[in-house]
Tab-separated table of C-alpha atoms in Angstrom:
chain	number	residue	atom	x	y	z
Y	1	UNK	CA	13.668	-2.092	-21.757
Y	2	UNK	CA	16.328	-4.423	-20.474
Y	3	UNK	CA	15.492	-7.991	-19.506
Y	4	UNK	CA	14.916	-8.611	-15.796
Y	5	UNK	CA	16.254	-11.738	-14.094
Y	6	UNK	CA	14.613	-13.103	-10.964
Y	7	UNK	CA	15.843	-15.609	-8.412
Y	8	UNK	CA	13.951	-17.882	-6.049
Y	9	UNK	CA	10.225	-18.301	-6.533
Y	10	UNK	CA	8.943	-14.924	-7.694
Y	11	UNK	CA	5.397	-15.730	-8.865
Y	12	UNK	CA	3.630	-13.306	-6.551
Y	13	UNK	CA	6.131	-10.518	-7.132
Y	14	UNK	CA	5.864	-10.821	-10.890
Y	15	UNK	CA	2.106	-10.477	-10.662
Y	16	UNK	CA	1.974	-7.208	-8.754
Y	17	UNK	CA	5.060	-5.213	-7.837
Y	18	UNK	CA	6.835	-5.288	-11.186
Y	19	UNK	CA	4.076	-3.773	-13.389
Y	20	UNK	CA	3.653	-0.858	-10.981
Y	21	UNK	CA	7.389	-0.185	-10.747
Y	22	UNK	CA	7.885	-0.295	-14.496
Y	23	UNK	CA	4.834	1.793	-15.404
Y	24	UNK	CA	5.075	4.459	-12.708
Y	25	UNK	CA	6.660	7.151	-14.875
Y	26	UNK	CA	6.018	5.763	-18.368
Y	27	UNK	CA	3.542	7.686	-20.573
Y	28	UNK	CA	1.211	5.399	-22.504
Y	29	UNK	CA	-2.335	5.011	-23.755
Y	30	UNK	CA	-4.976	3.238	-21.697
Y	31	UNK	CA	-6.255	0.000	-23.147
Y	32	UNK	CA	-5.262	0.918	-26.681
Y	33	UNK	CA	-7.632	3.899	-26.737
Y	34	UNK	CA	-7.208	6.478	-29.508
Y	35	UNK	CA	-7.317	9.407	-27.071
Y	36	UNK	CA	-3.943	10.024	-25.427
Y	37	UNK	CA	-3.663	9.984	-21.672
Y	38	UNK	CA	-3.826	13.355	-19.920
Y	39	UNK	CA	-0.451	15.066	-19.756
Y	40	UNK	CA	0.739	15.967	-16.278
Y	41	UNK	CA	1.874	19.509	-17.104
Y	42	UNK	CA	-1.452	20.346	-18.772
Y	43	UNK	CA	-3.490	19.770	-15.626
Y	44	UNK	CA	-1.263	19.529	-12.554
Y	45	UNK	CA	1.573	21.162	-10.620
Y	46	UNK	CA	4.489	19.109	-9.196
Y	47	UNK	CA	3.128	19.104	-5.653
Y	48	UNK	CA	0.402	17.171	-3.898
Y	49	UNK	CA	-3.196	17.699	-2.853
Y	50	UNK	CA	-4.505	15.605	0.034
Y	51	UNK	CA	-8.084	15.277	1.180
Y	52	UNK	CA	-8.442	14.086	4.755
Y	53	UNK	CA	-11.665	12.179	5.341
Y	54	UNK	CA	-13.486	10.336	8.068
Y	55	UNK	CA	-14.636	6.961	6.758
Y	56	UNK	CA	-17.579	5.571	8.687
Y	57	UNK	CA	-20.287	2.957	8.327
Y	58	UNK	CA	-20.968	-0.725	8.910
Y	59	UNK	CA	-19.902	-3.975	7.261
Y	60	UNK	CA	-22.087	-3.122	4.262
Y	61	UNK	CA	-22.308	0.674	4.276
Y	62	UNK	CA	-19.633	3.272	3.459
Y	63	UNK	CA	-20.021	6.950	4.283
Y	64	UNK	CA	-17.468	9.770	4.166
Y	65	UNK	CA	-17.172	13.138	5.874
Y	66	UNK	CA	-14.707	15.858	4.886
Y	67	UNK	CA	-12.045	16.874	7.384
Y	68	UNK	CA	-9.745	19.101	5.322
Y	69	UNK	CA	-8.218	19.745	1.907
Y	70	UNK	CA	-4.446	20.164	2.206
Y	71	UNK	CA	-1.578	21.233	-0.015
Y	72	UNK	CA	1.577	19.128	0.157
Y	73	UNK	CA	4.931	20.424	-1.163
Y	74	UNK	CA	5.805	17.227	-3.088
Y	75	UNK	CA	4.203	14.787	-5.479
Y	76	UNK	CA	6.082	11.507	-5.691
Y	77	UNK	CA	4.152	10.110	-8.615
Y	78	UNK	CA	2.988	8.735	-10.880
Y	79	UNK	CA	3.700	11.431	-13.444
Y	80	UNK	CA	3.333	9.670	-16.785
Y	81	UNK	CA	0.618	7.140	-15.948
Y	82	UNK	CA	-2.145	9.268	-14.449
Y	83	UNK	CA	-4.926	6.873	-15.440
Y	84	UNK	CA	-4.925	3.250	-16.505
Y	85	UNK	CA	-2.872	1.826	-13.645
Y	86	UNK	CA	-3.840	-1.743	-12.659
Y	87	UNK	CA	-7.338	-1.811	-11.180
Y	88	UNK	CA	-6.288	-2.826	-7.670
Y	89	UNK	CA	-7.806	-1.900	-4.346
Y	90	UNK	CA	-11.018	-1.767	-2.371
Y	91	UNK	CA	-11.422	1.928	-3.197
Y	92	UNK	CA	-10.283	4.335	-5.864
Y	93	UNK	CA	-10.001	8.093	-6.187
Y	94	UNK	CA	-10.800	9.765	-9.506
Y	95	UNK	CA	-10.106	13.371	-10.490
Y	96	UNK	CA	-12.232	14.762	-13.327
Y	97	UNK	CA	-12.510	17.973	-15.317
Y	98	UNK	CA	-15.867	19.501	-14.236
Y	99	UNK	CA	-16.746	20.913	-17.661
Y	100	UNK	CA	-15.996	17.918	-19.881
Y	101	UNK	CA	-16.104	15.069	-17.366
Y	102	UNK	CA	-12.742	13.907	-18.692
Y	103	UNK	CA	-10.819	11.639	-16.333
Y	104	UNK	CA	-7.523	13.324	-15.401
Y	105	UNK	CA	-6.252	10.992	-12.671
Y	106	UNK	CA	-7.272	7.688	-11.114
Y	107	UNK	CA	-5.597	5.514	-8.520
Y	108	UNK	CA	-6.777	2.553	-6.455
Y	109	UNK	CA	-6.127	2.001	-2.789
Y	110	UNK	CA	-7.397	0.084	0.204
Y	111	UNK	CA	-8.076	1.186	3.764
Y	112	UNK	CA	-7.978	0.136	7.371
Y	113	UNK	CA	-11.729	0.722	7.470
Y	114	UNK	CA	-12.285	-1.787	4.652
Y	115	UNK	CA	-10.391	-4.402	6.638
Y	116	UNK	CA	-12.478	-3.623	9.726
Y	117	UNK	CA	-15.602	-4.239	7.623
Y	118	UNK	CA	-14.637	-7.922	7.359
Y	119	UNK	CA	-14.301	-8.453	11.135
Y	120	UNK	CA	-16.864	-10.112	13.382
Y	121	UNK	CA	-17.429	-6.767	15.106
Y	122	UNK	CA	-18.500	-5.139	11.857
Y	123	UNK	CA	-20.586	-8.103	10.740
Y	124	UNK	CA	-22.471	-7.972	14.061
Y	125	UNK	CA	-23.798	-4.537	13.072
Y	126	UNK	CA	-21.366	-2.217	14.841
Y	127	UNK	CA	-20.623	1.264	13.478
Y	128	UNK	CA	-17.095	2.698	13.463
Y	129	UNK	CA	-15.255	5.701	12.044
Y	130	UNK	CA	-11.592	5.787	10.998
Y	131	UNK	CA	-9.325	8.419	9.479
Y	132	UNK	CA	-8.538	8.113	5.771
Y	133	UNK	CA	-6.945	10.215	3.060
Y	134	UNK	CA	-6.781	10.400	-0.731
Y	135	UNK	CA	-3.916	12.068	-2.599
Y	136	UNK	CA	-3.356	13.257	-6.154
Y	137	UNK	CA	-1.176	15.815	-7.939
Y	138	UNK	CA	-2.133	19.436	-7.286
Y	139	UNK	CA	-4.604	20.587	-9.959
Y	140	UNK	CA	-4.164	23.839	-11.850
Y	141	UNK	CA	-7.916	24.443	-12.043
Y	142	UNK	CA	-11.044	23.300	-10.155
Y	143	UNK	CA	-11.693	19.569	-10.339
Y	144	UNK	CA	-14.282	17.042	-9.226
Y	145	UNK	CA	-12.919	14.404	-6.849
Y	146	UNK	CA	-14.829	11.120	-6.620
Y	147	UNK	CA	-14.170	8.293	-4.164
Y	148	UNK	CA	-15.629	4.937	-5.226
Y	149	UNK	CA	-15.870	1.660	-3.324
Y	150	UNK	CA	-15.731	-1.852	-4.739
Y	151	UNK	CA	-18.795	-3.890	-3.758
Y	152	UNK	CA	-18.662	-7.536	-2.721
Y	153	UNK	CA	-19.479	-8.587	-6.302
Y	154	UNK	CA	-16.526	-6.593	-7.661
Y	155	UNK	CA	-18.504	-3.693	-9.139
Y	156	UNK	CA	-17.680	-0.051	-8.390
Y	157	UNK	CA	-20.062	2.409	-6.714
Y	158	UNK	CA	-19.442	6.117	-6.174
Y	159	UNK	CA	-19.472	6.827	-2.445
Y	160	UNK	CA	-18.430	10.492	-2.156
Y	161	UNK	CA	-17.827	13.513	-4.381
Y	162	UNK	CA	-16.353	16.990	-3.877
Y	163	UNK	CA	-15.561	19.902	-6.185
Y	164	UNK	CA	-12.207	21.398	-5.212
Y	165	UNK	CA	-10.841	24.808	-6.140
Y	166	UNK	CA	-7.045	24.673	-5.732
Y	167	UNK	CA	-6.860	28.479	-5.411
Y	168	UNK	CA	-9.317	28.614	-2.511
Y	169	UNK	CA	-8.204	30.120	0.794
Y	170	UNK	CA	-9.876	27.122	2.442
Y	171	UNK	CA	-7.063	24.817	1.267
Y	172	UNK	CA	-4.860	24.188	4.307
Y	173	UNK	CA	-1.234	25.068	3.532
Y	174	UNK	CA	0.195	24.567	7.031
Y	175	UNK	CA	3.545	22.738	7.214
Y	176	UNK	CA	3.413	20.560	10.314
Y	177	UNK	CA	6.600	18.877	11.566
Y	178	UNK	CA	8.690	21.152	9.340
Y	179	UNK	CA	11.749	20.769	11.584
Y	180	UNK	CA	12.064	16.992	11.159
Y	181	UNK	CA	15.099	15.645	9.327
Y	182	UNK	CA	14.705	13.877	5.996
Y	183	UNK	CA	17.433	11.251	5.535
Y	184	UNK	CA	18.386	10.410	1.946
Y	185	UNK	CA	19.053	6.670	1.991
Y	186	UNK	CA	19.367	5.944	-1.736
Y	187	UNK	CA	18.035	8.537	-4.172
Y	188	UNK	CA	18.159	7.288	-7.755
Y	189	UNK	CA	16.657	10.338	-9.425
Y	190	UNK	CA	13.953	13.007	-9.263
Y	191	UNK	CA	10.414	11.996	-8.187
Y	192	UNK	CA	9.077	12.024	-11.735
Y	193	UNK	CA	11.457	9.230	-12.774
Y	194	UNK	CA	11.502	6.909	-9.736
Y	195	UNK	CA	9.263	5.113	-7.279
Y	196	UNK	CA	9.770	7.059	-4.058
Y	197	UNK	CA	9.811	4.856	-0.950
Y	198	UNK	CA	9.573	6.661	2.393
Y	199	UNK	CA	10.424	4.994	5.718
Y	200	UNK	CA	8.720	6.634	8.700
Y	201	UNK	CA	10.079	5.772	12.130
Y	202	UNK	CA	7.717	5.467	15.103
Y	203	UNK	CA	8.468	4.759	18.743
Y	204	UNK	CA	11.999	6.191	18.509
Y	205	UNK	CA	12.724	8.857	21.131
Y	206	UNK	CA	15.208	11.683	20.582
Y	207	UNK	CA	17.786	9.577	22.416
Y	208	UNK	CA	17.199	6.807	19.848
Y	209	UNK	CA	17.635	9.000	16.767
Y	210	UNK	CA	20.900	7.320	15.805
Y	211	UNK	CA	19.323	3.897	16.230
Y	212	UNK	CA	16.566	4.911	13.820
Y	213	UNK	CA	19.120	6.116	11.267
Y	214	UNK	CA	20.996	2.794	11.524
Y	215	UNK	CA	17.785	0.775	11.292
Y	216	UNK	CA	16.557	2.752	8.280
Y	217	UNK	CA	19.867	2.297	6.460
Y	218	UNK	CA	19.840	-1.435	7.185
Y	219	UNK	CA	16.376	-1.902	5.756
Y	220	UNK	CA	17.206	0.242	2.741
Y	221	UNK	CA	20.089	-2.150	2.046
Y	222	UNK	CA	17.784	-5.137	2.491
Y	223	UNK	CA	15.323	-3.616	0.036
Y	224	UNK	CA	17.901	-2.905	-2.639
Y	225	UNK	CA	19.544	-6.323	-2.236
Y	226	UNK	CA	16.233	-8.197	-2.618
Y	227	UNK	CA	15.014	-9.283	-6.033
Y	228	UNK	CA	13.295	-7.844	-7.968
Y	229	UNK	CA	14.345	-4.499	-6.470
Y	230	UNK	CA	18.055	-5.176	-6.905
Y	231	UNK	CA	17.577	-5.499	-10.642
Y	232	UNK	CA	15.359	-2.394	-10.666
Y	233	UNK	CA	17.305	-0.286	-8.167
Y	234	UNK	CA	17.624	2.597	-10.614
Y	235	UNK	CA	13.828	2.958	-10.438
Y	236	UNK	CA	13.610	3.311	-6.641
Y	237	UNK	CA	14.525	6.186	-4.306
Y	238	UNK	CA	14.474	5.645	-0.547
Y	239	UNK	CA	14.263	8.295	2.188
Y	240	UNK	CA	13.513	8.218	5.922
Y	241	UNK	CA	11.953	10.484	8.568
Y	242	UNK	CA	11.740	9.846	12.310
Y	243	UNK	CA	8.440	10.943	13.821
Y	244	UNK	CA	8.740	12.668	17.217
Y	245	UNK	CA	8.032	10.157	20.016
Y	246	UNK	CA	8.181	10.846	23.740
Y	247	UNK	CA	8.241	7.147	24.605
Y	248	UNK	CA	9.958	4.145	23.036
Y	249	UNK	CA	8.024	1.440	21.208
Y	250	UNK	CA	4.390	0.932	20.109
Y	251	UNK	CA	1.201	0.341	22.083
Y	252	UNK	CA	0.583	-3.248	23.193
Y	253	UNK	CA	-3.023	-3.185	24.458
Y	254	UNK	CA	-3.236	-6.853	25.482
Y	255	UNK	CA	-0.295	-6.256	27.784
Y	256	UNK	CA	-1.731	-3.012	29.122
Y	257	UNK	CA	1.055	-0.971	27.489
Y	258	UNK	CA	0.260	2.397	25.909
Y	259	UNK	CA	2.997	4.725	24.712
Y	260	UNK	CA	3.087	8.326	23.558
Y	261	UNK	CA	4.495	8.146	20.028
Y	262	UNK	CA	4.242	10.373	16.984
Y	263	UNK	CA	2.373	7.955	14.736
Y	264	UNK	CA	0.413	5.985	17.374
Y	265	UNK	CA	1.531	2.586	16.110
Y	266	UNK	CA	-0.154	-0.287	17.926
Y	267	UNK	CA	-0.346	-4.049	18.074
Y	268	UNK	CA	-3.712	-5.809	18.519
Y	269	UNK	CA	-5.428	-3.949	15.693
Y	270	UNK	CA	-8.973	-5.306	15.545
Y	271	UNK	CA	-7.863	-7.435	18.536
Y	272	UNK	CA	-5.531	-9.503	16.345
Y	273	UNK	CA	-2.398	-10.135	18.430
Y	274	UNK	CA	0.245	-9.554	15.726
Y	275	UNK	CA	-1.549	-6.967	13.596
Y	276	UNK	CA	0.628	-3.839	13.873
Y	277	UNK	CA	-0.825	-0.665	12.315
Y	278	UNK	CA	-1.571	3.011	12.874
Y	279	UNK	CA	-5.025	4.547	12.523
Y	280	UNK	CA	-3.756	8.137	12.746
Y	281	UNK	CA	-3.778	8.964	9.059
Y	282	UNK	CA	-3.479	12.732	9.476
Y	283	UNK	CA	-0.359	12.454	11.643
Y	284	UNK	CA	1.637	10.067	9.469
Y	285	UNK	CA	0.542	11.843	6.287
Y	286	UNK	CA	1.707	15.182	7.700
Y	287	UNK	CA	5.101	13.709	8.570
Y	288	UNK	CA	5.332	11.989	5.175
Y	289	UNK	CA	4.512	15.269	3.404
Y	290	UNK	CA	8.044	16.471	4.155
Y	291	UNK	CA	9.404	14.290	1.342
Y	292	UNK	CA	8.202	12.967	-2.016
Y	293	UNK	CA	6.647	9.538	-1.651
Y	294	UNK	CA	4.721	6.959	-3.615
Y	295	UNK	CA	4.594	4.403	-0.850
Y	296	UNK	CA	5.160	4.447	2.909
Y	297	UNK	CA	6.995	2.021	5.167
Y	298	UNK	CA	6.369	2.457	8.887
Y	299	UNK	CA	9.365	1.196	10.865
Y	300	UNK	CA	8.266	0.552	14.461
Y	301	UNK	CA	10.835	0.362	17.237
Y	302	UNK	CA	10.027	-3.048	18.727
Y	303	UNK	CA	11.373	-6.585	18.975
Y	304	UNK	CA	7.883	-8.157	18.877
Y	305	UNK	CA	6.862	-10.092	15.779
Y	306	UNK	CA	4.068	-8.475	13.810
Y	307	UNK	CA	3.235	-6.146	10.999
Y	308	UNK	CA	0.626	-5.053	8.494
Y	309	UNK	CA	0.344	-3.897	4.919
Y	310	UNK	CA	-2.552	-2.176	3.166
Y	311	UNK	CA	-2.430	-1.339	-0.537
Y	312	UNK	CA	-1.871	2.348	-1.165
Y	313	UNK	CA	-1.652	3.128	2.556
Y	314	UNK	CA	1.484	1.709	4.195
Y	315	UNK	CA	3.580	-1.317	5.092
Y	316	UNK	CA	4.282	-1.612	8.849
Y	317	UNK	CA	7.070	-3.774	10.272
Y	318	UNK	CA	9.206	-4.206	13.437
Y	319	UNK	CA	12.796	-3.037	13.828
Y	320	UNK	CA	14.437	-5.783	15.859
Y	321	UNK	CA	12.635	-9.077	15.415
Y	322	UNK	CA	14.207	-12.294	14.188
Y	323	UNK	CA	11.968	-12.129	11.102
Y	324	UNK	CA	11.964	-8.343	10.614
Y	325	UNK	CA	13.578	-8.444	7.164
Y	326	UNK	CA	11.039	-10.975	5.926
Y	327	UNK	CA	8.127	-8.942	7.337
Y	328	UNK	CA	9.597	-5.805	5.748
Y	329	UNK	CA	9.554	-7.287	2.242
Y	330	UNK	CA	6.279	-9.199	2.725
Y	331	UNK	CA	4.367	-6.125	3.857
Y	332	UNK	CA	5.778	-4.094	0.960
Y	333	UNK	CA	4.096	-6.611	-1.318
Y	334	UNK	CA	0.788	-5.630	0.249
Y	335	UNK	CA	1.378	-1.898	0.537
Y	336	UNK	CA	2.801	-1.154	-2.913
Y	337	UNK	CA	2.037	-4.154	-5.104
Y	338	UNK	CA	-1.471	-4.844	-3.831
Y	339	UNK	CA	-0.540	-8.495	-3.320
Y	340	UNK	CA	-2.754	-10.709	-1.184
Y	341	UNK	CA	-1.612	-13.133	1.486
Y	342	UNK	CA	-1.071	-16.557	-0.017
Y	343	UNK	CA	-1.064	-18.541	3.234
Y	344	UNK	CA	-4.159	-20.297	4.543
Y	345	UNK	CA	-3.335	-21.721	7.981
Y	346	UNK	CA	-2.679	-18.674	10.190
Y	347	UNK	CA	-5.261	-17.079	12.477
Y	348	UNK	CA	-6.242	-13.657	11.122
Y	349	UNK	CA	-8.684	-10.911	12.092
Y	350	UNK	CA	-10.975	-11.405	9.122
Y	351	UNK	CA	-13.853	-13.660	8.149
Y	352	UNK	CA	-15.188	-14.258	4.636
Y	353	UNK	CA	-12.476	-11.976	3.256
Y	354	UNK	CA	-13.022	-13.257	-0.283
Y	355	UNK	CA	-16.692	-13.856	-1.263
Y	356	UNK	CA	-17.382	-17.051	-3.142
Y	357	UNK	CA	-17.868	-16.681	-6.874
Y	358	UNK	CA	-16.038	-13.338	-7.097
Y	359	UNK	CA	-12.585	-12.974	-8.625
Y	360	UNK	CA	-10.233	-11.319	-6.097
Y	361	UNK	CA	-8.750	-8.013	-7.242
Y	362	UNK	CA	-5.311	-8.914	-5.832
Y	363	UNK	CA	-2.988	-9.822	-8.739
Y	364	UNK	CA	-1.590	-12.971	-7.069
Y	365	UNK	CA	-4.842	-14.625	-5.921
Y	366	UNK	CA	-7.469	-16.152	-8.206
Y	367	UNK	CA	-10.680	-18.129	-7.853
Y	368	UNK	CA	-10.188	-19.738	-11.299
Y	369	UNK	CA	-13.768	-18.893	-12.218
Y	370	UNK	CA	-15.137	-20.625	-15.333
Y	371	UNK	CA	-14.737	-18.668	-18.549
Y	372	UNK	CA	-12.095	-16.312	-17.164
Y	373	UNK	CA	-8.435	-16.580	-18.143
Y	374	UNK	CA	-5.847	-17.013	-15.411
Y	375	UNK	CA	-4.672	-13.472	-14.632
Y	376	UNK	CA	-0.989	-14.463	-14.750
Y	377	UNK	CA	-1.349	-16.882	-17.670
Y	378	UNK	CA	1.563	-15.256	-19.515
Y	379	UNK	CA	3.952	-16.197	-16.698
Y	380	UNK	CA	2.944	-19.842	-16.195
Y	381	UNK	CA	5.917	-22.182	-16.618
Y	382	UNK	CA	5.704	-24.119	-19.871
Y	383	UNK	CA	4.155	-27.554	-19.433
Y	384	UNK	CA	2.761	-26.867	-15.935
Y	385	UNK	CA	-0.905	-27.918	-15.542
Y	386	UNK	CA	-3.529	-25.503	-14.211
Y	387	UNK	CA	-4.634	-26.138	-11.485
Y	388	UNK	CA	-1.181	-27.249	-10.360
Y	389	UNK	CA	-0.581	-30.170	-7.971
Y	390	UNK	CA	1.244	-29.227	-4.761
Y	391	UNK	CA	4.198	-31.419	-5.687
Y	392	UNK	CA	7.457	-29.762	-4.604
Y	393	UNK	CA	9.572	-32.258	-6.533
Y	394	UNK	CA	7.899	-31.554	-9.875
Y	395	UNK	CA	6.657	-27.970	-9.471
Y	396	UNK	CA	8.607	-26.473	-6.578
Y	397	UNK	CA	10.178	-23.744	-8.696
Y	398	UNK	CA	7.361	-23.343	-11.214
Y	399	UNK	CA	4.701	-20.700	-11.751
Y	400	UNK	CA	1.270	-22.273	-11.976
Y	401	UNK	CA	-1.953	-22.143	-9.961
Y	402	UNK	CA	-1.635	-23.894	-6.600
Y	403	UNK	CA	-4.761	-24.321	-4.479
Y	404	UNK	CA	-4.722	-22.555	-1.131
Y	405	UNK	CA	-4.473	-18.754	-0.812
Y	406	UNK	CA	-6.123	-15.773	0.800
Y	407	UNK	CA	-6.735	-17.568	4.137
Y	408	UNK	CA	-8.686	-20.351	2.371
Y	409	UNK	CA	-7.365	-23.878	1.778
Y	410	UNK	CA	-9.918	-24.503	-0.973
Y	411	UNK	CA	-11.295	-22.452	-3.843
Y	412	UNK	CA	-8.485	-19.899	-4.141
Y	413	UNK	CA	-5.157	-20.313	-5.964
Y	414	UNK	CA	-1.678	-18.726	-5.826
Y	415	UNK	CA	1.053	-18.511	-8.494
Y	416	UNK	CA	3.873	-20.340	-6.664
Y	417	UNK	CA	4.120	-23.220	-4.258
Y	418	UNK	CA	6.025	-20.877	-1.951
Y	419	UNK	CA	7.037	-17.212	-2.103
Y	420	UNK	CA	7.392	-14.244	0.236
Y	421	UNK	CA	3.622	-13.778	0.347
Y	422	UNK	CA	3.253	-17.373	1.565
Y	423	UNK	CA	5.882	-18.108	4.197
Y	424	UNK	CA	9.136	-17.129	5.837
Y	425	UNK	CA	10.958	-20.214	4.566
Y	426	UNK	CA	11.611	-19.196	0.969
Y	427	UNK	CA	14.109	-17.315	-1.169
Y	428	UNK	CA	11.803	-15.493	-3.588
């Protein structure tokens, strides 16, 4: 594998995005185990299975209800690393052989519901329900699907289980939105060899179709010109699809603005002014199913500043804001790399996001708990102390452990003094 050169201050990126990009299609053994990993062709077909769920509960209780089991025509990946990916996320989906119990596939993810669970509304005892989905390659034979949730102390607990027969007539094979155009922006290879990035456009009317195409091409260029993706561009394929929208732009509830768009993008998620998301999982998953994808960008036609990124779900960003390119890359760090926010001064919609005494699962945030090695110890700049003083003159370009991360000024640490997960005023 060729050496990779990084510019700027890449501590957060090194900790999360790079391992996923490099391992996505690489067969290996998990944790040095003697048993080889399951081979894709032995158990799966090169298309996707999606289970649409309703995730409900309170701040401390997770419950799931089945909506539908769906066949998707593509599987973006991974192909070679079906189990043993980094243990990131608030949830994880596991696919097991019913007879032997052997693990055939496992992938972590987070959810909009999990973020709601940290809000004051949830903590007050409210009950909500949100759409959610899990995806995996289409099995050749019946499998057991298990969804687990990570508790506040970091341990995993099974929350839902279903046996699925892929040959059943109850599997929904409808192709919604089949007439939408898929735009190839930069396709580096087939899905089994690349990380497939899909840009979905929302709030673009038919009259704005050309604007969406221009915007999507611009952000594809930004992506491929940004380190580390520039150095790894042969591992990424980018495509785009515009969702049908009758009106231009997203909802803006605080301004009394509600628009009829294909993906129902909206500001003021959980009443946070800049939090731009979509809760309509079934709609954006059905649009995304028209192309292979590993990760989704949602490009929203607006000049307002805002965005959102949830690991394994999507990265949402505006089309025409002064900081849109920064938000685009920052939210990708959340959506694909599982990176946490490293800033600690902004107002956010969460409280007690990281419990005291528990090591965060995000690869770029640590509590430096006694007896546990620093998770990015192999990337610390030689001679840099840990913890690392916030001295820009001495350690401005170094990788260390700087206090202040994850919305907390004390008790949590980040790899770099400044990077794209920390602020807009940086180069890495």
